[in-house]
Amino acid sequence: MVPYSQAAEDVKQRLRPFGIFFEKSLKDLIRGIRSHNDSPENLDKFLQQVLSECRDEVNSLDLNMKTNAILKMTYLEMYGFDMSWANFHILEVMSSSKIQQKRVGYLAASQSFYKDSDILMLATNLMRKDLKYAGGNDTVKVGIALSGLSTIITPSLAANICDDLFTMLTSTKPYIRKKAVTALFKVFLEYPEALRDNFDKLTAILEDDDTSVLSAVVSVICELSKKNPEPFISLSPLLYQLLITIDNNWIIIRLLKLFTNLSKFEEKLRPKLLPKILELMDSTSATSVLYESMNCIIKGNMLEYDDYDTALQCLERLSTFCESQDPNLRYISCGLFYKIGKINTDFISRYDKLVIRLVSDIDVSIRSKAIELLKGVVDDDNIKDVVTSLVEQLVDGNETSENMELETPFIDKLNVSPIYFPEEYKIKIVNTIIDICSMDNYNNISNFEWYNAVLVDLAVLCQDIADETLGIRIGLQFRDIMVRIPDLRSATISTVISVISNEDVSSQLPSVLKYCYWIVGEYSNYIDNGNDLITLLMEKEHPDQETKHILVTAFMKIFSNWSNSGHVEITTVKETLDRLMTYLEPLSFSNDFELQERSVEALEFLRLCSEALEDQQDELPVLLTEVLPSFYNRYELKPIAMGTQEALQQNIEIDLETPFLKDEDLKLLLEEEQYNVTSDNCSIISTDSVMSNQGKYIGYSYQDNGIDRGEAESLQESRNEGIKKMELEIDEDKKLNPYYLNDEPESGLSPKLKNNLLGEQITSPRQNKVSIDIRTFDQTKFGLEMKKTRGKKKKNKVKVLPDEIILESPGTPSMDKHSIKSPRIGRPSDSERKISLQSKSRLESFDFSQPSTPQTPSGAFENGNEDLEELRKKFAEQNFDVGINDNGNYSDEEVVVIRKSKKKKSSSKKKSKQEETPMLDKQKEEVN
């Protein structure tokens, strides 16, 4: 009796020719995945079971079952399952004579064969066989082979197959010619020698009568020109003639893209192409052709800095696109607006109303693009409206199209939908506000009190944005205003104190505090009650170590200016001094070395001041009145252009050969040391002065030391002369040193200080003192509430200090503003964060000027075999009747012959090796 399982298998085999299968198909697999998608464990268990079934099915002799298993494994590879173990089974399915099975095989090969170079060697002959067109239904077979070939191409495979592809360019079927041209694109990327050696054949396709073939070859040349435009410059006359005669919009677009790539490489194309492109813009009504024409002018470097006529024609059409109901068209139009503005901002300055309207577009992506245009359209008249519109978007958070005041005809106000602003968009708004207000050295700002209020509001609004660099930028703006605008320092420091006093800002945006502390320390002479400010700063928590570094120095500056203000009681100074020492005591044991060093230095100096105060009850000691102010008030800080210090160091040369002291200086020092030793040992001069009872000066008691008065005076005079001579030589060395700042004798604080580095007089900022009482400070004084007033207020322009520069000397290189690098603040740019999906190819660096020489492509025969051409010659020389049918022709089937050589005696080993060598070469060729 036949077992049941064997009978069931026999029934399945009989029903398969009628299209009835009992194995799971691809649809069953997808349904099973959806049904087991409730948990990752169930899904993984189901996928493992299906994969096990596929392993059994792929080993079946039935090609239908094998094809079904390969198709399911191709789908499972998207879930991360490797299918390279089934490459030989895929190759078997590719060799099927059925179109559906062959299509599945090439699909699986495109996903798996690139990992295995050995299997590609075995598939070469199969592909060449499939690429042969024999009439009938072979057109689809050739198309399938060409599609699969382009995805698994390698340098060695490209070298072997390129001749067959160029032969197919002469086919009578347009479909085959089109597929062959597109397949050649990947061949040229991997094997550029094929493009160099067959360039004329590719050029001949540009005269093809079929539009689809012409479109394919133009697209291939366009994509190749992105990699290396040099070899296609010679085709410019032919391509230009094609541009002015063709009426297919798609081909025109591809030609414009091609000329965009070529014009970047060859500037001589501009005079010929630009009039034709402008004429094309006037004659066509297709939006796609219009956009691509403007894109070709802008990206192809055809729009020059002073070409206002061409820019005006482009901008007029772009402004029409911005009024379109299609959001995609408005978005790409903003992109072209931005690129035109980068060439010359005067081009887009007249379109300020359009840009401001786009900033309030219902599409957030269009808003983000329009924000980039604000630098080119903003001026001192509209900057307040622009900033107010941007700040309102931060305040509202989520808007609806109902509450937006828009005058654009392309927004349907009946569709009320919430607009969600992502965090990246809010970050971009804050950075844009700071950029447009601070550009050109604050040229557009007429009311800096308004701008201070804007910065305060930005600090408040940035609390909920998880980007600490925004606080850094706001703090840098406060610091820059304090340094550049002396007339506004009183108002600005009051604004800074309001930021420090805001507990929410201090806790949620701590990155701004570092710069605020530096400001209140450096310009603490504008604050009347510094002791209250010191108390306020002590009460705050500062987790950031860098902020504490600045805070320690700020304490010393505030205490110095406050204690020397002239109206402070000594008892109050003592109390503040004690609080400072108590605060600095634990910081002197900090694990942070910089904080520990600063705290110890400040603490030790304050202890000396405290001891001096104990000895001197009625007035402040010299340590507080003269020594401490001299640490910080010697020079006024001025704005310096970015990169100035780096340029200053470029011409400094260190001389390691010249000694520090000359022989004369060394002899003088030794003599002086000898005098000092004699004076100490013999007590030549008594340092105690003798005073009479009436308080009159008597002189030194030389007689008590047993030395003649005249001899002692001569010794003293010779010593003084030596010291004066040494001081004169030191002064001469200082004058000759260009990097030494000369000191001038001064008592206390001089009203004017000379900075020899900048070569000009500096007026001390400590003369005019403005009192600010932080206890009565109104934090809402400078709010952003803009009240409407009758009439236009008169603009109060203030003096903004420019950047200081280094006076150029003959040996110092001149500074170039383009070579100055600004510091990197914030997140990396979009271009840095993007992941490049473009694969490198040999075409980019290939030199087409070299003559054609037969050579093996890189990457071919990685296993170290001989050249393929040599193997073919050896194969032709052999007389083996392998794969030849009865008619004397080679059969279509691939035959691999393996002959086992019998063992011979040791005396005939050499002869057997000679006989086996051609046999091995023959076998390798047949495998390939």
PDB file of C-alpha atoms in Angstrom, residues 634-757:
ATOM      1  CA  ARG A 634      43.802 100.157  32.081  1.00  0.00           C
ATOM      2  CA  TYR A 635      42.474  99.889  28.499  1.00  0.00           C
ATOM      3  CA  GLU A 636      39.042 100.143  26.964  1.00  0.00           C
ATOM      4  CA  LEU A 637      37.845  97.183  24.943  1.00  0.00           C
ATOM      5  CA  LYS A 638      37.002  97.947  21.329  1.00  0.00           C
ATOM      6  CA  PRO A 639      35.429  95.739  18.640  1.00  0.00           C
ATOM      7  CA  ILE A 640      37.944  93.807  16.601  1.00  0.00           C
ATOM      8  CA  ALA A 641      37.212  92.145  13.281  1.00  0.00           C
ATOM      9  CA  MET A 642      37.020  88.376  13.333  1.00  0.00           C
ATOM     10  CA  GLY A 643      40.413  86.894  12.503  1.00  0.00           C
ATOM     11  CA  THR A 644      42.452  89.978  13.476  1.00  0.00           C
ATOM     12  CA  GLN A 645      44.418  88.232  16.176  1.00  0.00           C
ATOM     13  CA  GLU A 646      45.086  85.304  13.885  1.00  0.00           C
ATOM     14  CA  ALA A 647      46.435  87.674  11.228  1.00  0.00           C
ATOM     15  CA  LEU A 648      48.588  89.391  13.852  1.00  0.00           C
ATOM     16  CA  GLN A 649      50.371  86.149  14.665  1.00  0.00           C
ATOM     17  CA  GLN A 650      51.170  85.246  11.072  1.00  0.00           C
ATOM     18  CA  ASN A 651      54.318  87.404  10.826  1.00  0.00           C
ATOM     19  CA  ILE A 652      55.763  86.707  14.263  1.00  0.00           C
ATOM     20  CA  GLU A 653      59.144  84.999  14.137  1.00  0.00           C
ATOM     21  CA  ILE A 654      60.807  83.564  17.215  1.00  0.00           C
ATOM     22  CA  ASP A 655      64.560  84.134  17.420  1.00  0.00           C
ATOM     23  CA  LEU A 656      66.180  81.335  19.365  1.00  0.00           C
ATOM     24  CA  GLU A 657      69.774  82.323  18.558  1.00  0.00           C
ATOM     25  CA  THR A 658      70.154  85.861  19.876  1.00  0.00           C
ATOM     26  CA  PRO A 659      70.943  85.891  23.638  1.00  0.00           C
ATOM     27  CA  PHE A 660      68.659  87.737  26.016  1.00  0.00           C
ATOM     28  CA  LEU A 661      71.516  89.805  27.476  1.00  0.00           C
ATOM     29  CA  LYS A 662      74.548  91.309  25.785  1.00  0.00           C
ATOM     30  CA  ASP A 663      77.996  91.056  27.336  1.00  0.00           C
ATOM     31  CA  GLU A 664      77.788  94.655  28.571  1.00  0.00           C
ATOM     32  CA  ASP A 665      74.404  94.070  30.190  1.00  0.00           C
ATOM     33  CA  LEU A 666      75.656  90.907  31.854  1.00  0.00           C
ATOM     34  CA  LYS A 667      78.753  92.703  33.209  1.00  0.00           C
ATOM     35  CA  LEU A 668      76.557  95.529  34.532  1.00  0.00           C
ATOM     36  CA  LEU A 669      74.281  93.079  36.321  1.00  0.00           C
ATOM     37  CA  LEU A 670      77.248  91.302  37.888  1.00  0.00           C
ATOM     38  CA  GLU A 671      78.673  94.608  39.106  1.00  0.00           C
ATOM     39  CA  GLU A 672      75.318  95.589  40.564  1.00  0.00           C
ATOM     40  CA  GLU A 673      75.057  92.244  42.335  1.00  0.00           C
ATOM     41  CA  GLN A 674      78.555  92.776  43.728  1.00  0.00           C
ATOM     42  CA  TYR A 675      77.573  96.181  45.085  1.00  0.00           C
ATOM     43  CA  ASN A 676      74.495  94.710  46.725  1.00  0.00           C
ATOM     44  CA  VAL A 677      76.533  91.971  48.388  1.00  0.00           C
ATOM     45  CA  THR A 678      79.084  94.522  49.665  1.00  0.00           C
ATOM     46  CA  SER A 679      76.302  96.737  50.951  1.00  0.00           C
ATOM     47  CA  ASP A 680      74.671  93.898  52.855  1.00  0.00           C
ATOM     48  CA  ASN A 681      77.864  92.502  54.388  1.00  0.00           C
ATOM     49  CA  CYS A 682      79.580  95.731  55.353  1.00  0.00           C
ATOM     50  CA  SER A 683      76.506  97.818  56.181  1.00  0.00           C
ATOM     51  CA  ILE A 684      77.696 100.641  53.912  1.00  0.00           C
ATOM     52  CA  ILE A 685      74.377 102.434  53.815  1.00  0.00           C
ATOM     53  CA  SER A 686      71.869 102.495  56.610  1.00  0.00           C
ATOM     54  CA  THR A 687      68.295 102.386  55.399  1.00  0.00           C
ATOM     55  CA  ASP A 688      67.003 104.165  58.467  1.00  0.00           C
ATOM     56  CA  SER A 689      66.717 107.881  58.162  1.00  0.00           C
ATOM     57  CA  VAL A 690      67.534 109.987  61.168  1.00  0.00           C
ATOM     58  CA  MET A 691      64.939 112.526  62.121  1.00  0.00           C
ATOM     59  CA  SER A 692      65.409 115.323  64.628  1.00  0.00           C
ATOM     60  CA  ASN A 693      63.074 115.998  67.445  1.00  0.00           C
ATOM     61  CA  GLN A 694      61.586 118.783  65.348  1.00  0.00           C
ATOM     62  CA  GLY A 695      60.843 116.341  62.550  1.00  0.00           C
ATOM     63  CA  LYS A 696      63.600 117.610  60.198  1.00  0.00           C
ATOM     64  CA  TYR A 697      65.580 115.301  57.986  1.00  0.00           C
ATOM     65  CA  ILE A 698      69.198 114.801  59.108  1.00  0.00           C
ATOM     66  CA  GLY A 699      70.439 112.151  56.635  1.00  0.00           C
ATOM     67  CA  TYR A 700      72.039 108.698  56.708  1.00  0.00           C
ATOM     68  CA  SER A 701      74.214 107.750  59.657  1.00  0.00           C
ATOM     69  CA  TYR A 702      77.429 106.950  57.785  1.00  0.00           C
ATOM     70  CA  GLN A 703      79.514 107.615  60.842  1.00  0.00           C
ATOM     71  CA  ASP A 704      77.901 104.756  62.717  1.00  0.00           C
ATOM     72  CA  ASN A 705      79.092 102.358  60.040  1.00  0.00           C
ATOM     73  CA  GLY A 706      82.662 103.598  60.111  1.00  0.00           C
ATOM     74  CA  ILE A 707      82.739 104.658  56.413  1.00  0.00           C
ATOM     75  CA  ASP A 708      83.623 108.021  54.956  1.00  0.00           C
ATOM     76  CA  ARG A 709      80.638 110.034  53.727  1.00  0.00           C
ATOM     77  CA  GLY A 710      82.214 110.958  50.364  1.00  0.00           C
ATOM     78  CA  GLU A 711      83.153 107.353  49.602  1.00  0.00           C
ATOM     79  CA  ALA A 712      79.647 106.168  50.311  1.00  0.00           C
ATOM     80  CA  GLU A 713      78.067 108.858  48.135  1.00  0.00           C
ATOM     81  CA  SER A 714      80.356 107.992  45.207  1.00  0.00           C
ATOM     82  CA  LEU A 715      79.392 104.334  45.494  1.00  0.00           C
ATOM     83  CA  GLN A 716      75.715 105.271  45.560  1.00  0.00           C
ATOM     84  CA  GLU A 717      76.063 107.546  42.520  1.00  0.00           C
ATOM     85  CA  SER A 718      77.853 104.871  40.482  1.00  0.00           C
ATOM     86  CA  ARG A 719      75.107 102.399  41.383  1.00  0.00           C
ATOM     87  CA  ASN A 720      72.362 104.824  40.324  1.00  0.00           C
ATOM     88  CA  GLU A 721      74.100 105.551  37.024  1.00  0.00           C
ATOM     89  CA  GLY A 722      74.311 101.832  36.233  1.00  0.00           C
ATOM     90  CA  ILE A 723      70.616 101.370  36.982  1.00  0.00           C
ATOM     91  CA  LYS A 724      69.658 104.350  34.800  1.00  0.00           C
ATOM     92  CA  LYS A 725      71.784 103.053  31.920  1.00  0.00           C
ATOM     93  CA  MET A 726      70.114  99.649  32.141  1.00  0.00           C
ATOM     94  CA  GLU A 727      66.653 101.242  32.197  1.00  0.00           C
ATOM     95  CA  LEU A 728      67.441 103.269  29.072  1.00  0.00           C
ATOM     96  CA  GLU A 729      68.537 100.124  27.206  1.00  0.00           C
ATOM     97  CA  ILE A 730      65.369  98.311  28.263  1.00  0.00           C
ATOM     98  CA  ASP A 731      63.287 101.260  27.007  1.00  0.00           C
ATOM     99  CA  GLU A 732      65.084 101.147  23.668  1.00  0.00           C
ATOM    100  CA  ASP A 733      64.343  97.431  23.338  1.00  0.00           C
ATOM    101  CA  LYS A 734      60.679  98.095  24.093  1.00  0.00           C
ATOM    102  CA  LYS A 735      60.484 100.738  21.360  1.00  0.00           C
ATOM    103  CA  LEU A 736      61.999  98.377  18.803  1.00  0.00           C
ATOM    104  CA  ASN A 737      59.494  95.606  19.685  1.00  0.00           C
ATOM    105  CA  PRO A 738      56.312  96.206  17.583  1.00  0.00           C
ATOM    106  CA  TYR A 739      54.243  93.862  19.773  1.00  0.00           C
ATOM    107  CA  TYR A 740      54.976  95.559  23.095  1.00  0.00           C
ATOM    108  CA  LEU A 741      52.432  97.963  24.584  1.00  0.00           C
ATOM    109  CA  ASN A 742      54.286 100.973  26.010  1.00  0.00           C
ATOM    110  CA  ASP A 743      53.341 101.983  29.523  1.00  0.00           C
ATOM    111  CA  GLU A 744      52.817 105.617  30.435  1.00  0.00           C
ATOM    112  CA  PRO A 745      53.088 106.841  34.004  1.00  0.00           C
ATOM    113  CA  GLU A 746      49.681 107.523  35.386  1.00  0.00           C
ATOM    114  CA  SER A 747      48.120 108.272  38.705  1.00  0.00           C
ATOM    115  CA  GLY A 748      44.868 106.487  39.296  1.00  0.00           C
ATOM    116  CA  LEU A 749      42.831 106.413  36.065  1.00  0.00           C
ATOM    117  CA  SER A 750      43.912 108.636  33.173  1.00  0.00           C
ATOM    118  CA  PRO A 751      41.135 110.064  30.998  1.00  0.00           C
ATOM    119  CA  LYS A 752      42.928 109.009  27.803  1.00  0.00           C
ATOM    120  CA  LEU A 753      44.929 105.852  27.233  1.00  0.00           C
ATOM    121  CA  LYS A 754      47.082 105.145  24.222  1.00  0.00           C
ATOM    122  CA  ASN A 755      46.867 101.818  22.401  1.00  0.00           C
ATOM    123  CA  ASN A 756      50.005 101.465  20.310  1.00  0.00           C
ATOM    124  CA  LEU A 757      48.653  98.314  18.665  1.00  0.00           C
TER     125      LEU A 757
END
